Tab-separated table of C-alpha atoms and ligand atoms in Angstrom:
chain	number	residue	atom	x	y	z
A	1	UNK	CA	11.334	-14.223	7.444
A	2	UNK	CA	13.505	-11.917	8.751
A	3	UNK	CA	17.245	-9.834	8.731
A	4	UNK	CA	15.902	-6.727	7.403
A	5	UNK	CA	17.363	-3.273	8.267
A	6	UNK	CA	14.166	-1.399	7.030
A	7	UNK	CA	11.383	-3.570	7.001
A	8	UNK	CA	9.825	-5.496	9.995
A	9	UNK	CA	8.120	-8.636	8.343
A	10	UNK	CA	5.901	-10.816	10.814
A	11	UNK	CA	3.110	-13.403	10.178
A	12	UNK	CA	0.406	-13.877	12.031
A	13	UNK	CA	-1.532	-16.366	11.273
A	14	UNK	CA	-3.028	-15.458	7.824
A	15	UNK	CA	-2.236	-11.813	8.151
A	16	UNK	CA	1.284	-10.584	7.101
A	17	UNK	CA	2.700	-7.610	8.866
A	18	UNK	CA	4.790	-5.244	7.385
A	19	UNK	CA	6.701	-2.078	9.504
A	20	UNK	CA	8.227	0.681	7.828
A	21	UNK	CA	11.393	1.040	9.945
A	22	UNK	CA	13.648	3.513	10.024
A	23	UNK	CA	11.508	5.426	12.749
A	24	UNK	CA	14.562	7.551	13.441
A	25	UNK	CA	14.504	8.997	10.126
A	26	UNK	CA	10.444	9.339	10.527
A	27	UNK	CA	10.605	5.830	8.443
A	28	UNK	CA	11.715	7.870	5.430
A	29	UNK	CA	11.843	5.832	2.125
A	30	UNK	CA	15.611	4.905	1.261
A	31	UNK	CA	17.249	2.551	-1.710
A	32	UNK	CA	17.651	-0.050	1.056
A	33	UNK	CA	13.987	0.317	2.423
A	34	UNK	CA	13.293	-0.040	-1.328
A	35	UNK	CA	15.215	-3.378	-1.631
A	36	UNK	CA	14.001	-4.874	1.518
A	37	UNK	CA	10.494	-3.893	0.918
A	38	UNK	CA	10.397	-5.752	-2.802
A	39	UNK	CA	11.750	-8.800	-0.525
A	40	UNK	CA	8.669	-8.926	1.515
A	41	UNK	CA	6.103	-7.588	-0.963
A	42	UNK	CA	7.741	-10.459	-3.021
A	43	UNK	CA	7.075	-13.161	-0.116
A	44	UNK	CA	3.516	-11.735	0.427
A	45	UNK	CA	3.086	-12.293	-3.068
A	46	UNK	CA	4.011	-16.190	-2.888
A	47	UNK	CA	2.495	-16.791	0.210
A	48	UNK	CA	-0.554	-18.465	-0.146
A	49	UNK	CA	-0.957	-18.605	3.675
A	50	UNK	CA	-1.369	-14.738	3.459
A	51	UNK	CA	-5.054	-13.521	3.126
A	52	UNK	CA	-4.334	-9.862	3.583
A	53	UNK	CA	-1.140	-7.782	4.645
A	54	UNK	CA	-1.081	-4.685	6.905
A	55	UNK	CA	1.801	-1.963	5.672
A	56	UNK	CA	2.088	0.780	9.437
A	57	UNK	CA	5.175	2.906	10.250
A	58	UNK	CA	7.358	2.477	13.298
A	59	UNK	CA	7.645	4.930	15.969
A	60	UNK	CA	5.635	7.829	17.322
A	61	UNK	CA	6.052	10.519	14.700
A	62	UNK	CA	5.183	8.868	10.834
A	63	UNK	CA	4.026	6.427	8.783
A	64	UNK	CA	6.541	7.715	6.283
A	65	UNK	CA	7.934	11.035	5.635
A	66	UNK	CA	8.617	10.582	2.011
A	67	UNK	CA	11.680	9.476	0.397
A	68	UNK	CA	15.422	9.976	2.381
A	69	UNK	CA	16.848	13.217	1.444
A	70	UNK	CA	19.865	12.045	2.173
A	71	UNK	CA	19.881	10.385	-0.993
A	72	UNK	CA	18.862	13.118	-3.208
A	73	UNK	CA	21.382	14.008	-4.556
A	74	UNK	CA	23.260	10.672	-4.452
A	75	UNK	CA	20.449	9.337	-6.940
A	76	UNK	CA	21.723	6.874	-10.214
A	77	UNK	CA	22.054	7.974	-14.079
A	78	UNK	CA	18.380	7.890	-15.129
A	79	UNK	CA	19.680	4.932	-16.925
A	80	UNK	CA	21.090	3.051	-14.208
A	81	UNK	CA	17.428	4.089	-12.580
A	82	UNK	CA	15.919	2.544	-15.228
A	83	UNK	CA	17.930	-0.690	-15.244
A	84	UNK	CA	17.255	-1.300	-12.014
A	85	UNK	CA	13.624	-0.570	-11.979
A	86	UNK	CA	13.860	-3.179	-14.772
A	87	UNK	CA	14.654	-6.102	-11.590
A	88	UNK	CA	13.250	-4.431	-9.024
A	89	UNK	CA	10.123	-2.496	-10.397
A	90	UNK	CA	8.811	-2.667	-6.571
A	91	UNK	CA	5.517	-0.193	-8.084
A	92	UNK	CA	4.738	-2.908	-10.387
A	93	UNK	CA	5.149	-5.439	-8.007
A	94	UNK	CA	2.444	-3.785	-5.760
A	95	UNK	CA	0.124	-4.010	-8.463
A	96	UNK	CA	0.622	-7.612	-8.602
A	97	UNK	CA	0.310	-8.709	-5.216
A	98	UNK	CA	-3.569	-10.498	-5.206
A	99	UNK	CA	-3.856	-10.324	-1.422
A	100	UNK	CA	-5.787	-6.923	-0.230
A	101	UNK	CA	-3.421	-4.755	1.485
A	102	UNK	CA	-4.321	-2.104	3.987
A	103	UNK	CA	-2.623	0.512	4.858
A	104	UNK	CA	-2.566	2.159	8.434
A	105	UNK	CA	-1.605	5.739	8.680
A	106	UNK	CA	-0.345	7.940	11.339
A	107	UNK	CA	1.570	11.256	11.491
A	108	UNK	CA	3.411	12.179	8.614
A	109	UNK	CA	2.500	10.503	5.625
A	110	UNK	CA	4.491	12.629	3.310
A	111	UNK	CA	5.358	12.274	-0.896
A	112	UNK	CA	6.441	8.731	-1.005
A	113	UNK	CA	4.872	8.359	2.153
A	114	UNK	CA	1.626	8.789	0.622
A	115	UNK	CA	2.463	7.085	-2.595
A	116	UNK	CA	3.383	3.731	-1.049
A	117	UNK	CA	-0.131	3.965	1.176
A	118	UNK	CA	-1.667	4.692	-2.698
A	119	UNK	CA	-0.866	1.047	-3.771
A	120	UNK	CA	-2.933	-0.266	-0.797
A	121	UNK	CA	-6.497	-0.979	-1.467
A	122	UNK	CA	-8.131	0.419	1.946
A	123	UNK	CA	-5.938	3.037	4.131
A	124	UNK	CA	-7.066	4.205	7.729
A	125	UNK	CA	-5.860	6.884	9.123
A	126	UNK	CA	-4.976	8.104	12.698
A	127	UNK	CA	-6.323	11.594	13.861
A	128	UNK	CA	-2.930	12.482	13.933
A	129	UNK	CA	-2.208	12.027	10.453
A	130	UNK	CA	-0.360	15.063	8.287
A	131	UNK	CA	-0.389	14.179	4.291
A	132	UNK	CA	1.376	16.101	1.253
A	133	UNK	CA	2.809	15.767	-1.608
A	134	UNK	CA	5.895	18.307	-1.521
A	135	UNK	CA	7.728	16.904	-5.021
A	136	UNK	CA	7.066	20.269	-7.040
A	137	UNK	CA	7.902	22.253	-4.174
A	138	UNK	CA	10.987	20.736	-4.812
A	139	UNK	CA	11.173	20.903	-8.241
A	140	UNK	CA	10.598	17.227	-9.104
A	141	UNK	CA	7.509	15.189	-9.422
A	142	UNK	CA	6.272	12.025	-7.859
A	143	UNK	CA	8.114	9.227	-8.418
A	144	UNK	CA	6.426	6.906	-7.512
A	145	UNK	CA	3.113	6.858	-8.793
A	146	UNK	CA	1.103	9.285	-7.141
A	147	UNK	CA	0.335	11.330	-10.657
A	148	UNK	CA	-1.647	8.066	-11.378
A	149	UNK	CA	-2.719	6.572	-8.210
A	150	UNK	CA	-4.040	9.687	-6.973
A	151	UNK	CA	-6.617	10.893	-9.325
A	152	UNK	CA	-8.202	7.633	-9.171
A	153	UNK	CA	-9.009	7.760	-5.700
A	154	UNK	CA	-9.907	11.571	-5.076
A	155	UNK	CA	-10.375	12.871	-8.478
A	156	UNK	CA	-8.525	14.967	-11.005
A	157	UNK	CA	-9.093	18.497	-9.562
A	158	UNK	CA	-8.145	17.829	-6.292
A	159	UNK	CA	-5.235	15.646	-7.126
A	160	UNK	CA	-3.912	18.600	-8.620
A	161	UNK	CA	-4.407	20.988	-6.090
A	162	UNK	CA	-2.696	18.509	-3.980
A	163	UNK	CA	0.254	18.005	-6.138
A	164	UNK	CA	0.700	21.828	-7.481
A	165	UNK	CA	0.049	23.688	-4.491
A	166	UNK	CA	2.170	20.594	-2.325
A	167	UNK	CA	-0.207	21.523	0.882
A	168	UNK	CA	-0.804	19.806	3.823
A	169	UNK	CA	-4.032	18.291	4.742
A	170	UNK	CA	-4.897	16.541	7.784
A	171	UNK	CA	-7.296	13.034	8.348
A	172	UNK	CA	-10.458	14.538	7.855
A	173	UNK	CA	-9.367	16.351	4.540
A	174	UNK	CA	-7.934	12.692	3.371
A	175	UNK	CA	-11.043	10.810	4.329
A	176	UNK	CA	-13.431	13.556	2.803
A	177	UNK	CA	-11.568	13.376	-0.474
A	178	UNK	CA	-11.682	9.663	-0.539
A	179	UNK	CA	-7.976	9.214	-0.129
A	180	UNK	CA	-8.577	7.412	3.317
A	181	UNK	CA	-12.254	5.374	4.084
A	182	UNK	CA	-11.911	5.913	8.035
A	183	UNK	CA	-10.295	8.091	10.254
A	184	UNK	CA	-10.316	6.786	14.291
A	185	UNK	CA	-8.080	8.090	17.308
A	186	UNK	CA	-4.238	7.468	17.166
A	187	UNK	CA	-4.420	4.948	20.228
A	188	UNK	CA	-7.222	3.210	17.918
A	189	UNK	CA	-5.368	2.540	15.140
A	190	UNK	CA	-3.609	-0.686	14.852
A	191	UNK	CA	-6.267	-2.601	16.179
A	192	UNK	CA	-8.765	-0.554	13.825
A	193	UNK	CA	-6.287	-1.848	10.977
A	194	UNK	CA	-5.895	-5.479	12.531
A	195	UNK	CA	-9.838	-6.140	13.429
A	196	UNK	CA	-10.300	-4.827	9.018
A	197	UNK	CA	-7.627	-7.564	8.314
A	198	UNK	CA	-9.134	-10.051	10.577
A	199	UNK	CA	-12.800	-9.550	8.838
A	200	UNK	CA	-10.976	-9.779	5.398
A	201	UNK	CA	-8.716	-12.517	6.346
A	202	UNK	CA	-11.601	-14.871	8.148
A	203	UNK	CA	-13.168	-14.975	4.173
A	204	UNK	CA	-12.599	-17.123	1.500
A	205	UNK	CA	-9.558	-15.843	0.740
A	206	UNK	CA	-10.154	-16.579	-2.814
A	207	UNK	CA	-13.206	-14.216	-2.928
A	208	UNK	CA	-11.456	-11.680	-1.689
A	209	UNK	CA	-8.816	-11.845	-3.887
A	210	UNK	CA	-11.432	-11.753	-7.269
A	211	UNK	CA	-13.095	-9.139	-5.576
A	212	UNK	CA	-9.864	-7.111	-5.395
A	213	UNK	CA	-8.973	-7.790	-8.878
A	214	UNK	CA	-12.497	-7.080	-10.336
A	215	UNK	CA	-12.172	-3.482	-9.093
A	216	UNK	CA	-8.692	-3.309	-9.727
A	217	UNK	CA	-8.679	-4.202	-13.205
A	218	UNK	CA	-12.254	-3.080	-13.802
A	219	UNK	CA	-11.115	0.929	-13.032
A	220	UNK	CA	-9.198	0.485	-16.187
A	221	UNK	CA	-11.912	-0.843	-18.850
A	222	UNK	CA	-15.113	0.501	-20.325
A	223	UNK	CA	-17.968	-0.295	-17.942
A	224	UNK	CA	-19.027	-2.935	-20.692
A	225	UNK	CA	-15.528	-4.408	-20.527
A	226	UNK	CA	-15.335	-4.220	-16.487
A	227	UNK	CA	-18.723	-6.096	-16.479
A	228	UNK	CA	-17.376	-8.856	-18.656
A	229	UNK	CA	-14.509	-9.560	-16.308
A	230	UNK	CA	-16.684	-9.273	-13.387
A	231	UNK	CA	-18.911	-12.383	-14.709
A	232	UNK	CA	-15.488	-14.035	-16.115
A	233	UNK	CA	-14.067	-13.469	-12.083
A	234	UNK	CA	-17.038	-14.702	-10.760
A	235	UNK	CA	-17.823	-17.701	-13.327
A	236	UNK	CA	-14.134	-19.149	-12.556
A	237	UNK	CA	-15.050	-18.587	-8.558
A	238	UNK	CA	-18.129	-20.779	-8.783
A	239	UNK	CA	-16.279	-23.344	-11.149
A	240	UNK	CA	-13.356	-24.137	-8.463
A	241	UNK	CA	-15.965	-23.294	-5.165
A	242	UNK	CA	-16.085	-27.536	-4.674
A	243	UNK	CA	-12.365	-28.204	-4.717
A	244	UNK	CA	-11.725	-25.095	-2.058
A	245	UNK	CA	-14.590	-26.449	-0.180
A	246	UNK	CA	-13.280	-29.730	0.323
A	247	UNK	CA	-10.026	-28.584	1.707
A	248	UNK	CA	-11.552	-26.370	3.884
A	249	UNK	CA	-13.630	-28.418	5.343
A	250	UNK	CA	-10.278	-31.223	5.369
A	251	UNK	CA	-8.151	-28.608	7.207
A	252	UNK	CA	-11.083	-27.670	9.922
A	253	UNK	CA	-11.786	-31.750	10.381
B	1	CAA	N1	14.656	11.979	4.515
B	1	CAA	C1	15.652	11.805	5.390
B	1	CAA	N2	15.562	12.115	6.702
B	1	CAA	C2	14.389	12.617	7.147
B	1	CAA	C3	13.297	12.829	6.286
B	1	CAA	C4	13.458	12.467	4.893
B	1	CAA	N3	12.470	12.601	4.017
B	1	CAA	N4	12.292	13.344	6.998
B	1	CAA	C5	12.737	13.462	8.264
B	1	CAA	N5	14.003	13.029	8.352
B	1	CAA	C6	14.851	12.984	9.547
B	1	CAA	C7	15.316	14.378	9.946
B	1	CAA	O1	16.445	14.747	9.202
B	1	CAA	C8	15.608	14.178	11.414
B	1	CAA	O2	16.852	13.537	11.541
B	1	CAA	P1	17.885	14.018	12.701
B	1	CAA	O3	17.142	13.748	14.000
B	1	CAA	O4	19.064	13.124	12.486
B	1	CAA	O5	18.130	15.461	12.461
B	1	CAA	C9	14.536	13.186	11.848
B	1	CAA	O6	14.078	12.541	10.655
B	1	CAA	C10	13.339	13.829	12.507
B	1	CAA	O7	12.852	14.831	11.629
B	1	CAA	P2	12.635	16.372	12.056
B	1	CAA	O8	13.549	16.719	13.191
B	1	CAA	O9	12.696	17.193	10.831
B	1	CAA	O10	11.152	16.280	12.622
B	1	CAA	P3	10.094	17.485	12.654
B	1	CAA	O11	8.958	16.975	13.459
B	1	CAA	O12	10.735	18.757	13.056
B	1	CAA	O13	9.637	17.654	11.105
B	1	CAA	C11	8.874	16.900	8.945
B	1	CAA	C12	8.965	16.600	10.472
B	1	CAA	C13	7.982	18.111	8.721
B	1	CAA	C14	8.254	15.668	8.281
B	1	CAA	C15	10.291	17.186	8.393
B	1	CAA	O14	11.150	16.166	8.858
B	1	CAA	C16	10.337	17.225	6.905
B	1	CAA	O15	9.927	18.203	6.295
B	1	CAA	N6	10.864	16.139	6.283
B	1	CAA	C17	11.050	16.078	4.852
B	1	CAA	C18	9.725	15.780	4.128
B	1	CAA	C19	9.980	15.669	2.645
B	1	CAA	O16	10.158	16.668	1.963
B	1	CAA	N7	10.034	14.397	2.118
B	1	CAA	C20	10.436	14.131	0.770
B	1	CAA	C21	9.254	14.203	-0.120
B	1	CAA	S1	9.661	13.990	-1.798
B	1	CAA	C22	9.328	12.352	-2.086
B	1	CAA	O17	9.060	11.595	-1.209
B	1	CAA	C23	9.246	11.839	-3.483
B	1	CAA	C24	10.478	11.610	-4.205
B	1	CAA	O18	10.462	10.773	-5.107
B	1	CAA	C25	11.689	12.328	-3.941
């Protein structure tokens, strides 16, 4: 899959790849980046081959430093916004993709920067990496999710001081807070990324993907409710475990 201006898509075998790339523009997050990426997070979606996707930024300087000025002030009616949010809700579609998706960080990983790295399930981060949320610093809020995603992973209070004061914090700050579950050296980090996707990816990818959705979901409910869906996620694991077996075992004979 390819002819992207943006987005770098590449398969390998059961790990999708996907590059942030506008590196000369420190990857920053444009209407066409947005297009191209709900392509690909569309394809990862379908793609059964895919056990688990890896979202990095090309370049030397940043994952992603937010979304393109550029296009501030070139921004639709909020109606127009919403219409086409309404075919190409690419938030949404992050929540729907069942494949875990990890996210490797390095320098600036800036509003929707960090947002985008949000709708990954693990994130790793390269010493090197610079976070923020500058929205209210310039007098709008995140757009694209962070109010939500945020506060789930590092907690209320310092989601806020996050998003009101629109600091900077480095890798340590991110991985004390949560927001990031290891840090390792820049040079490190795409094979730090790539040997977490081959671990996840050399699982039944079907386990992997209830075990995603059980927390997923489960953050959502009452603890009574989240353990119902765990033993509902698990029962329907253990009722199709024969059939998967069998073609497992077909595709290795
Ligand atoms: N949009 C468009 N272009 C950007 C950009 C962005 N967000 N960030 C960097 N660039 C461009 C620069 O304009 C520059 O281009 P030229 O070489 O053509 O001049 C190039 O990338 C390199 O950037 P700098 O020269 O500025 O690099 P630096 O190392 O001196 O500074 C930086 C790096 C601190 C990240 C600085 O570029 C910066 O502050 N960028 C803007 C960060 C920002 O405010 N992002 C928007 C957040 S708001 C948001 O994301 C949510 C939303 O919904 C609006």
């Amino acid at each position: 899959m390819d002819g992207f201006d943006t987005v770098i898509y590449e398969k390998k075998g059961h790990v999708a790849h996907v590059t942030l790339n506008r590196p000369h523009a420190l990857n920053a997050y444009s209407v066409k980046m947005r297009d191209d990426l709900f392509e690909v997070m569309s394809a990862v979606r379908a793609d059964d081959e895919v056990r688990v996707a890896v979202l990095k930024g090309a370049g030397e300087k940043a994952f992603c430093a937010g979304a393109d000025l550029t296009e501030f002030l070139t921004a639709p009616s909020v109606v127009r916004a919403r219409r086409i949010r309404g075919v190409r809700d690419l938030w949404g579609l992050f929540l729907k993709v069942p494949q875990p998706l990890i996210a490797a960080l390095h320098g600036y990983v800036l509003g929707s920067g960090l947002e985008i790295a949000l709708f990954c399930d693990l994130r790793i981060a390269a010493d090197d990496a610079v976070f923020g949320l500058p929205e209210v610093g310039l007098g709008i809020i995140p757009g694209a999710g962070a109010t939500q995603t945020l506060p789930r992973v590092a907690g209320l209070p310092r989601c806020l001081d996050m998003l009101l004061t629109g600091r900077r914090f480095n890798a340590e700050e991110a991985y004390r807070y949560g927001i990031v579950s290891r840090v390792v050296p820049r040079e490190r980090l795409f094979a730090a990324a790539d040997e977490m996707a081959r671990q996840i990816s050399g699982h039944d990818p079907a386990a992997a993907r209830k075990a995603k959705q059980a927390v997923a979901r489960g953050l959502d409910m009452s603890l009574e409710q989240g353990l119902e869906l765990e033993r509902n996620l698990a029962a329907s694991l253990m009722k199709n475990r024969p059939a998967r077996s069998k073609k497992t075992n077909k595709q290795m004979s």
